[in-house]
């Protein structure tokens, strides 16, 4: 193999490794968000869309990352302010 071909192959391998890592991270994030939605839906008698709206609104109102907040919910940590009640400051149209 020539040096140029080797460099090209290495660059391709690096690219696909990075892409694989990014896709795995996205999948992991999605899974934990779905779990948190399920927990919120169960705890507060919401459908999954309402649970996601509650989670997203809470994160936006408190400048929190969605995945980190979802992880906290799944870990059954208390996240102050997340409740089934809609608060005017957290409402999203």
Coordinates of N, CA and C in Angstrom, one line a residue:
X1 N 0.8 -1.2 0.0 CA 0.0 0.0 0.0 C 0.9 1.2 0.0
X2 N 0.3 2.2 -0.6 CA 1.1 3.5 -0.6 C 0.7 4.3 0.7
X3 N 1.6 5.2 1.0 CA 1.3 6.0 2.2 C 0.0 6.8 2.0
X4 N -0.3 7.3 0.9 CA -1.5 8.1 0.6 C -2.7 7.2 0.9
X5 N -2.7 6.0 0.4 CA -3.8 5.0 0.6 C -3.9 4.7 2.0
X6 N -2.8 4.4 2.7 CA -2.9 4.1 4.2 C -3.5 5.3 4.9
X7 N -3.1 6.5 4.6 CA -3.6 7.7 5.3 C -5.1 7.8 5.1
X8 N -5.5 7.6 3.8 CA -6.9 7.6 3.5 C -7.7 6.6 4.3
X9 N -7.2 5.4 4.3 CA -7.9 4.3 5.1 C -8.0 4.6 6.6
X10 N -6.9 5.1 7.1 CA -6.9 5.5 8.5 C -7.9 6.6 8.8
X11 N -7.9 7.6 7.9 CA -8.9 8.7 8.1 C -10.3 8.2 8.0
X12 N -10.6 7.2 7.1 CA -11.9 6.6 7.0 C -12.3 5.9 8.3
X13 N -11.3 5.1 8.8 CA -11.5 4.3 10.0 C -11.8 5.3 11.2
X14 N -11.0 6.3 11.3 CA -11.2 7.3 12.4 C -12.6 8.0 12.3
X15 N -13.0 8.3 11.1 CA -14.3 8.9 10.8 C -15.4 8.0 11.3
X16 N -15.3 6.8 10.9 CA -16.4 5.8 11.2 C -16.4 5.4 12.7
X17 N -15.3 5.4 13.3 CA -15.2 5.2 14.8 C -15.9 6.4 15.5
X18 N -15.6 7.6 15.1 CA -16.2 8.7 15.7 C -17.7 8.7 15.5
X19 N -18.2 8.4 14.2 CA -19.6 8.3 13.9 C -20.3 7.3 14.8
X20 N -19.6 6.1 14.9 CA -20.2 5.1 15.8 C -20.4 5.5 17.2
X21 N -19.4 6.2 17.7 CA -19.4 6.7 19.1 C -20.6 7.7 19.3
X22 N -20.7 8.6 18.3 CA -21.8 9.6 18.3 C -23.2 9.0 18.3
X23 N -23.3 8.0 17.4 CA -24.6 7.3 17.3 C -24.9 6.5 18.6
X24 N -23.9 5.9 19.2 CA -24.1 5.2 20.4 C -24.5 6.1 21.6
X25 N -23.9 7.3 21.6 CA -24.3 8.3 22.6 C -25.7 8.7 22.4
X26 N -26.1 9.0 21.1 CA -27.5 9.4 20.8 C -28.5 8.3 21.2
X27 N -28.1 7.1 21.0 CA -29.0 6.0 21.3 C -29.2 5.9 22.9
X28 N -28.0 6.0 23.6 CA -28.1 5.9 25.0 C -28.9 7.0 25.6
X29 N -28.7 8.2 25.0 CA -29.5 9.4 25.5 C -31.0 9.2 25.3
X30 N -31.3 8.6 24.1 CA -32.7 8.4 23.8 C -33.4 7.4 24.7
X31 N -32.6 6.3 25.0 CA -33.1 5.3 25.9 C -33.5 5.9 27.3
X32 N -32.6 6.6 27.9 CA -32.8 7.2 29.2 C -33.9 8.2 29.2
X33 N -34.1 9.0 28.1 CA -35.2 9.9 28.0 C -36.5 9.1 28.0
X34 N -36.6 8.1 27.2 CA -37.8 7.3 27.1 C -38.1 6.6 28.5
X35 N -37.1 6.2 29.2 CA -37.3 5.7 30.5 C -37.9 6.7 31.5
X36 N -37.3 7.9 31.4 CA -37.8 9.0 32.3 C -39.3 9.4 31.9
X37 N -39.6 9.4 30.6 CA -40.9 9.7 30.2 C -41.9 8.7 30.8
X38 N -41.5 7.4 30.7 CA -42.3 6.3 31.3 C -42.6 6.5 32.8
X39 N -41.5 6.8 33.5 CA -41.7 7.0 35.0 C -42.6 8.2 35.3
X40 N -42.3 9.3 34.6 CA -43.2 10.5 34.8 C -44.6 10.2 34.4
X41 N -44.8 9.5 33.3 CA -46.2 9.2 32.9 C -46.9 8.3 34.0
X42 N -46.2 7.4 34.5 CA -46.8 6.5 35.5 C -47.0 7.3 36.8
X43 N -46.1 8.0 37.2 CA -46.2 8.8 38.5 C -47.3 9.8 38.5
X44 N -47.5 10.4 37.3 CA -48.5 11.5 37.3 C -49.7 11.3 36.4
X45 N -49.9 10.0 36.0 CA -51.0 9.7 35.1 C -51.1 10.6 33.9
X46 N -50.0 10.6 33.2 CA -49.9 11.4 31.9 C -49.7 10.4 30.8
X47 N -50.0 10.8 29.5 CA -49.6 10.0 28.4 C -48.1 10.4 28.1
X48 N -47.5 9.6 27.2 CA -46.0 9.8 27.0 C -45.7 11.2 26.4
X49 N -46.6 11.7 25.6 CA -46.4 13.1 25.0 C -46.4 14.1 26.1
X50 N -47.4 14.0 27.0 CA -47.5 14.9 28.1 C -46.3 14.8 29.0
X51 N -45.8 13.6 29.3 CA -44.6 13.4 30.1 C -43.4 14.0 29.5
X52 N -43.3 13.9 28.2 CA -42.1 14.5 27.5 C -42.2 16.1 27.6
X53 N -43.5 16.6 27.4 CA -43.7 18.0 27.5 C -43.3 18.5 28.9
X54 N -43.7 17.8 29.9 CA -43.4 18.2 31.3 C -41.9 18.2 31.5
X55 N -41.2 17.1 31.0 CA -39.7 17.0 31.2 C -39.0 18.1 30.4
X56 N -39.4 18.3 29.2 CA -38.8 19.4 28.3 C -39.0 20.8 28.9
X57 N -40.2 21.0 29.3 CA -40.6 22.4 29.9 C -39.8 22.6 31.2
X58 N -39.7 21.6 32.0 CA -38.9 21.7 33.3 C -37.5 22.0 32.9
X59 N -36.9 21.3 32.0 CA -35.5 21.5 31.6 C -35.3 22.9 31.1
X60 N -36.2 23.4 30.2 CA -36.0 24.7 29.6 C -36.2 25.8 30.7
X61 N -37.1 25.6 31.6 CA -37.4 26.7 32.6 C -36.2 26.8 33.6
X62 N -35.5 25.7 33.8 CA -34.4 25.6 34.7 C -33.0 25.5 34.1
X63 N -33.0 25.7 32.8 CA -31.7 25.7 32.1 C -30.9 24.4 32.4
X64 N -31.6 23.3 32.3 CA -31.0 22.0 32.5 C -30.9 21.2 31.2
X65 N -30.0 20.3 31.2 CA -29.9 19.4 30.0 C -30.9 18.3 30.1
X66 N -31.5 18.0 29.0 CA -32.6 17.0 29.0 C -32.1 15.6 29.4
X67 N -31.0 15.2 28.9 CA -30.5 13.8 29.2 C -30.0 13.7 30.6
X68 N -29.4 14.7 31.2 CA -28.9 14.7 32.5 C -30.1 14.6 33.5
X69 N -31.1 15.4 33.2 CA -32.3 15.4 34.0 C -33.0 14.1 34.0
X70 N -33.1 13.5 32.8 CA -33.7 12.2 32.6 C -33.0 11.1 33.4
X71 N -31.7 11.2 33.3 CA -30.8 10.3 34.1 C -31.1 10.4 35.6
X72 N -31.3 11.6 36.1 CA -31.6 11.8 37.5 C -33.0 11.2 37.9
X73 N -33.9 11.4 37.0 CA -35.3 10.8 37.2 C -35.2 9.3 37.3
X74 N -34.5 8.8 36.3 CA -34.4 7.3 36.2 C -33.7 6.8 37.5
X75 N -32.7 7.5 37.9 CA -32.0 7.1 39.1 C -32.8 7.3 40.4
X76 N -34.0 7.8 40.2 CA -35.0 8.1 41.3 C -34.5 9.1 42.2
X77 N -33.7 10.0 41.7 CA -33.2 11.2 42.5 C -34.4 12.2 42.4
X78 N -34.5 12.9 43.5 CA -35.4 14.0 43.6 C -35.0 15.2 42.7
X79 N -35.8 15.6 41.8 CA -35.5 16.7 40.9 C -36.6 17.7 41.3
X80 N -36.2 18.7 42.1 CA -37.2 19.7 42.6 C -37.9 20.4 41.5
X81 N -39.2 20.4 41.6 CA -40.1 21.1 40.7 C -40.7 20.3 39.6
X82 N -40.3 19.0 39.4 CA -40.9 18.2 38.5 C -42.1 17.6 39.1
X83 N -43.3 18.0 38.7 CA -44.5 17.4 39.2 C -45.6 17.3 38.1
X84 N -46.7 16.8 38.4 CA -47.7 16.7 37.4 C -48.5 18.0 37.2
X85 N -48.2 18.9 38.0 CA -48.9 20.2 37.9 C -48.2 21.1 36.9
X86 N -48.9 21.7 36.1 CA -48.3 22.7 35.1 C -48.2 24.0 35.8
X87 N -47.1 24.6 35.7 CA -46.9 25.9 36.3 C -46.8 26.9 35.2
X88 N -47.4 28.1 35.3 CA -47.4 29.1 34.2 C -46.0 29.4 33.7
X89 N -45.0 29.5 34.6 CA -43.7 29.9 34.1 C -43.0 28.8 33.3
X90 N -43.5 27.6 33.4 CA -42.9 26.5 32.7 C -43.7 26.1 31.5
X91 N -44.9 26.7 31.3 CA -45.8 26.3 30.2 C -45.2 26.6 28.9
X92 N -45.3 25.7 27.9 CA -44.9 26.0 26.6 C -46.1 25.8 25.7
X93 N -46.3 26.8 24.8 CA -47.4 26.7 23.9 C -47.2 25.7 22.8

